[in-house]
Short mmCIF file of C-alpha atoms in Angstrom, two decimals:
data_model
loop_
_atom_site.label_atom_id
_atom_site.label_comp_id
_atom_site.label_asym_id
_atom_site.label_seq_id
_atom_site.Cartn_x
_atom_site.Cartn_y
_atom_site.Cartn_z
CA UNK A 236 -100.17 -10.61 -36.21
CA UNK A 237 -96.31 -9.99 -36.82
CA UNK A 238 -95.59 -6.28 -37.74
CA UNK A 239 -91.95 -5.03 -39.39
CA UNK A 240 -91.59 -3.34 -36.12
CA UNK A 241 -90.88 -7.19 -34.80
CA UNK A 242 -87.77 -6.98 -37.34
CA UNK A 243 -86.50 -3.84 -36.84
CA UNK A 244 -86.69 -3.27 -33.18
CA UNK A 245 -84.48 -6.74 -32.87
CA UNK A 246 -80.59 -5.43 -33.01
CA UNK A 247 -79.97 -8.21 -34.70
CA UNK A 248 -82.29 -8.44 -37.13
CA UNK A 249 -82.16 -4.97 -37.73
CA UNK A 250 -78.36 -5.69 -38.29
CA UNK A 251 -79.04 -8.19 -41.11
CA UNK A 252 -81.67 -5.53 -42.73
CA UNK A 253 -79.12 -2.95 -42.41
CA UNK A 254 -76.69 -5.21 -44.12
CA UNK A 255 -78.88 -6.28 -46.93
CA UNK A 256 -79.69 -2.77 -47.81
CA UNK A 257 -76.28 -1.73 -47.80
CA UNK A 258 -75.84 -4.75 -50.33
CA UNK A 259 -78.82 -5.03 -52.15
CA UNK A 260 -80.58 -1.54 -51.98
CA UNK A 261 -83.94 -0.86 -51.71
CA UNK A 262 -85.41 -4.32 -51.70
CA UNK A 263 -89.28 -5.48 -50.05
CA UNK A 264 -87.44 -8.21 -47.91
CA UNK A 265 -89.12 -7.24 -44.15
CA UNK A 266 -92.50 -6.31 -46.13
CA UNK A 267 -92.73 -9.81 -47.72
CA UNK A 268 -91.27 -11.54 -44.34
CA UNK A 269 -94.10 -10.11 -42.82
CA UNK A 270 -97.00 -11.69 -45.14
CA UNK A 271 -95.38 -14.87 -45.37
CA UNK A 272 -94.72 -15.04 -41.60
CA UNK A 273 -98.73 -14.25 -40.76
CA UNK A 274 -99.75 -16.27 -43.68
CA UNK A 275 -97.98 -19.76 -41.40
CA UNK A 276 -99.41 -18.23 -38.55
CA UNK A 277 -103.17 -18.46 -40.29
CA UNK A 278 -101.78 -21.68 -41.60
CA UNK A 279 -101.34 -23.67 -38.62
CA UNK A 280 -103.71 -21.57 -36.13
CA UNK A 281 -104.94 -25.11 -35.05
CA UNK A 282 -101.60 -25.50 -33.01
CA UNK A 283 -101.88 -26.04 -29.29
CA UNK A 284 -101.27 -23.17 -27.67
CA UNK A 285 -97.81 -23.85 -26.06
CA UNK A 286 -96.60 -24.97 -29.48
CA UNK A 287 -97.91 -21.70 -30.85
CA UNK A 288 -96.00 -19.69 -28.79
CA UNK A 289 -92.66 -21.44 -30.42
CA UNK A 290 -94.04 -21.22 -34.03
CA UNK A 291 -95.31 -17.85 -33.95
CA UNK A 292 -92.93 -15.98 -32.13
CA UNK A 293 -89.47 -17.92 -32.96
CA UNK A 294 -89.80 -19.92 -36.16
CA UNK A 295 -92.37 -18.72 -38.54
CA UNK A 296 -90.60 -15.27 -38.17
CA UNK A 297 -87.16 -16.51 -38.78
CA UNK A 298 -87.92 -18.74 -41.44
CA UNK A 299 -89.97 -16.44 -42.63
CA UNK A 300 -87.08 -13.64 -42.93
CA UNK A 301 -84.82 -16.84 -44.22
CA UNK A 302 -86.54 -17.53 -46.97
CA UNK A 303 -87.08 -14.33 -48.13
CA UNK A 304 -83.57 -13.58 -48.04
CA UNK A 305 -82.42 -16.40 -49.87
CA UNK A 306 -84.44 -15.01 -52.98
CA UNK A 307 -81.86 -12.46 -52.91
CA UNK A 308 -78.34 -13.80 -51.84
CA UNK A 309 -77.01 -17.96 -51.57
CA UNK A 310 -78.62 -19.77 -48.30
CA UNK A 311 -74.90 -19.96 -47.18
CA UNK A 312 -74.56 -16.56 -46.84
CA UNK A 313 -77.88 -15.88 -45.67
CA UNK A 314 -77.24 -18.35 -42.58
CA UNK A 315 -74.01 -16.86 -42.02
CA UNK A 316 -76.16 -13.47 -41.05
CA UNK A 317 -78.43 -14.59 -39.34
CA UNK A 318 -76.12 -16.52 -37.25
CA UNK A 319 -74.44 -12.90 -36.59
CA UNK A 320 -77.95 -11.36 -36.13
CA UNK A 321 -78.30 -13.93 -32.94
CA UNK A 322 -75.31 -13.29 -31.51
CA UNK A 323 -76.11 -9.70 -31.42
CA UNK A 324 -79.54 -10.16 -30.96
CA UNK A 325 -79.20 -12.44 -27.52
CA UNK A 326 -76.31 -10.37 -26.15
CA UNK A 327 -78.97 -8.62 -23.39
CA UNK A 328 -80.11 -11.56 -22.73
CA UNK A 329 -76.45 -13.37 -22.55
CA UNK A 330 -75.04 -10.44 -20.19
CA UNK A 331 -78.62 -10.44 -18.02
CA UNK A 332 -78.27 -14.20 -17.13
CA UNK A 333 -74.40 -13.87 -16.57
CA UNK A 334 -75.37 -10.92 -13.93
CA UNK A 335 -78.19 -13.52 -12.44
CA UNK A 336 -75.54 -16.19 -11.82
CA UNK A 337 -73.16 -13.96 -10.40
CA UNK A 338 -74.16 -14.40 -6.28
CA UNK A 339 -73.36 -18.22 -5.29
CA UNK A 340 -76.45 -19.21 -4.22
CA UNK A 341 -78.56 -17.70 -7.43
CA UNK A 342 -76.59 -20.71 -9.04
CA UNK A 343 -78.98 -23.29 -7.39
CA UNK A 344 -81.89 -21.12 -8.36
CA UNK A 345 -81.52 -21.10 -11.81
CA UNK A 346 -81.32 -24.65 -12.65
CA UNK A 347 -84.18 -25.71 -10.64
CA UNK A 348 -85.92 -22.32 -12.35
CA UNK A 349 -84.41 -23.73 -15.70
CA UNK A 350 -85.78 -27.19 -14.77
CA UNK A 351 -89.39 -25.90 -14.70
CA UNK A 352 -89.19 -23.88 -17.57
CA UNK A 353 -88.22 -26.74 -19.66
CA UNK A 354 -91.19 -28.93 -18.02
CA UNK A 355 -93.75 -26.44 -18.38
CA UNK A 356 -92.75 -24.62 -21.52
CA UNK A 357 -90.54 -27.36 -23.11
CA UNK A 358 -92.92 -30.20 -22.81
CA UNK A 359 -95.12 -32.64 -24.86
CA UNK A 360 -97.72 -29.76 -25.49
CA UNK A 361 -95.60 -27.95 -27.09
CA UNK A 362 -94.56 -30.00 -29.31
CA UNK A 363 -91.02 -31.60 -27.22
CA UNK A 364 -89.66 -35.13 -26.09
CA UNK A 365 -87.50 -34.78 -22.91
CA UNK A 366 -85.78 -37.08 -20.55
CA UNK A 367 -84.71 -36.26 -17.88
CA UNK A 368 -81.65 -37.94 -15.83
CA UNK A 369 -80.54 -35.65 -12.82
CA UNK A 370 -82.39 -32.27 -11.90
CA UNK A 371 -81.10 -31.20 -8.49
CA UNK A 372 -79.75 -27.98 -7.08
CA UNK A 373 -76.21 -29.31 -8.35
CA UNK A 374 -76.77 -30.40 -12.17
CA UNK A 375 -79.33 -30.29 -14.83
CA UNK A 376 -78.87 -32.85 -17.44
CA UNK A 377 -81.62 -33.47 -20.23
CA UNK A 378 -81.86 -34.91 -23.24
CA UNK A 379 -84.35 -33.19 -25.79
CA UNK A 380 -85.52 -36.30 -28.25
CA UNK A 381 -87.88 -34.33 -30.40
CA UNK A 382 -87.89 -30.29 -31.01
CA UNK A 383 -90.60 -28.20 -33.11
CA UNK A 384 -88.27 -26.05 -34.23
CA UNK A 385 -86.29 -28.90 -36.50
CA UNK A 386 -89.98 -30.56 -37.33
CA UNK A 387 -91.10 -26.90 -39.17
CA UNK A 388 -88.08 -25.75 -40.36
CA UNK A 389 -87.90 -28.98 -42.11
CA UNK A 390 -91.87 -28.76 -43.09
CA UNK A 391 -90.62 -25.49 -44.32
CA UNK A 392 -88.05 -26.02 -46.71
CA UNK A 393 -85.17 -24.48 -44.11
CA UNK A 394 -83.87 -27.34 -42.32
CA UNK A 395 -80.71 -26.10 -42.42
CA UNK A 396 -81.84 -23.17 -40.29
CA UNK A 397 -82.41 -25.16 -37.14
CA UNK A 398 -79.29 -25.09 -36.56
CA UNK A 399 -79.75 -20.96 -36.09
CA UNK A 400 -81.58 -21.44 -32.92
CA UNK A 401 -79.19 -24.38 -31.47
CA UNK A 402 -76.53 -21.48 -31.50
CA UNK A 403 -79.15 -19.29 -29.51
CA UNK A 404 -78.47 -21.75 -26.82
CA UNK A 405 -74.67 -21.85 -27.17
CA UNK A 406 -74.63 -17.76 -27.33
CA UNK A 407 -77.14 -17.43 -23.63
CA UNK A 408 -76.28 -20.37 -21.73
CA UNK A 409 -72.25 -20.58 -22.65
CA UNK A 410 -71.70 -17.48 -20.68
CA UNK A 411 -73.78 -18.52 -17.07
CA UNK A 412 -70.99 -17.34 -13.93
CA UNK A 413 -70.29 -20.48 -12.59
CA UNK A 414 -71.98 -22.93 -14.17
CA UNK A 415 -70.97 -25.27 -16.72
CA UNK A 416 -72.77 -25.66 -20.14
CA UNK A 417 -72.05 -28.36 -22.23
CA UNK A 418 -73.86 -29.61 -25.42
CA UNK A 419 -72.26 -32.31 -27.27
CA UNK A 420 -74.82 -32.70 -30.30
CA UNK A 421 -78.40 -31.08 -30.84
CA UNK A 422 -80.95 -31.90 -33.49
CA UNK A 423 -81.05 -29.28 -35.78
CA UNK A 424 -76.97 -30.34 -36.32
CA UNK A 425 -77.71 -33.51 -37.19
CA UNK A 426 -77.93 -35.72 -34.52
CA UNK A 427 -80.76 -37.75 -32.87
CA UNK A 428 -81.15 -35.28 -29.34
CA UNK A 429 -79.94 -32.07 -28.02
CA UNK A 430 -77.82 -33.01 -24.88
CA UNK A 431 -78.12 -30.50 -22.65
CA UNK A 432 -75.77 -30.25 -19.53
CA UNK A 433 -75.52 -27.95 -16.79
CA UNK A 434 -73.85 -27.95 -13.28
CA UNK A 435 -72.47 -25.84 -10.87
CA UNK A 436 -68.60 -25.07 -11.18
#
């Protein structure tokens, strides 16, 4: 069960709760994220387990947060935070994966690790559509044809906040030392597939 701890200890999030205080006061936004948050979670416990671990820890908690927000300030506004919030909120993880790529031959590494991640963790069981056309020690290049996090943002009333975690992407993987990112289009921006690009510099 999500806690307000899962808010608060995330700089970013906690930089969006700062804000909203500073702005609104004294206001029961992380309480109520909280309930309606767990309340999905009970809701679609019937998930597979991989898919759970993308509803439950990514989007029920931001959409979650989202909509409680936007009972208090326009959606625009609200998006324009939270897009902030992940920009601080992935920096560690930005700055760790920069350091990784850093030694020549941890360049290789990484997209054959990346490669696996995306076919174990990024598959049909939880709730994906890949294909695949090169996945070598040189270049990564994958189209994703169906995402979760556009189907229950969508489901949720929030479609507009897929496009939240597409930057998540941008923020980590536009930063790698010496490999090349590129993402043309993505789902949650409108298009039909999230083209995802990498190879070595």
């Amino acid at each position: 069960m999500l806690t307000a701890k899962y808010y608060e200890k995330n700089n970013g999030y906690k930089y969006v709760l700062d804000t909203l205080k500073e702005q609104l006061g004294e206001v029961s936004i992380v309480d109520e994220a909280v309930k309606k948050c767990n309340a999905l979670c009970r809701e679609y416990a019937g998930l597979p387990k991989k898919e759970k671990v993308h509803t439950d820890k990514m989007i029920f908690p931001r959409a979650a947060l989202y909509r409680q927000m936007i009972q208090h300030i326009p959606s625009e506004q609200a998006i324009d935070l939270l897009m902030e919030a992940i920009r601080i909120g992935v920096e560690p993880d930005m700055k760790r994966l920069r350091r990784l790529t850093k030694p020549t031959f941890m360049r290789s590494l990484f997209l054959k690790a990346f490669y696996k991640m995306l076919s174990v963790s990024f598959n049909e069981e939880a709730g994906f559509k890949t294909k695949f056309y090169e996945a070598d020690n040189k270049r990564l290049r994958v189209d994703v044809l169906q995402c979760p996090y556009d189907k229950y943002c969508t489901l949720l009333g929030c479609k507009e906040l897929t496009a939240t975690f597409c930057y998540s992407d941008d923020c980590i993987y536009g930063n790698l030392t010496g490999i090349e990112y590129q993402r043309n289009v993505t789902i949650g921006r409108g298009a039909d597939k999230c083209d995802f690009d990498f190879r070595k510099a």
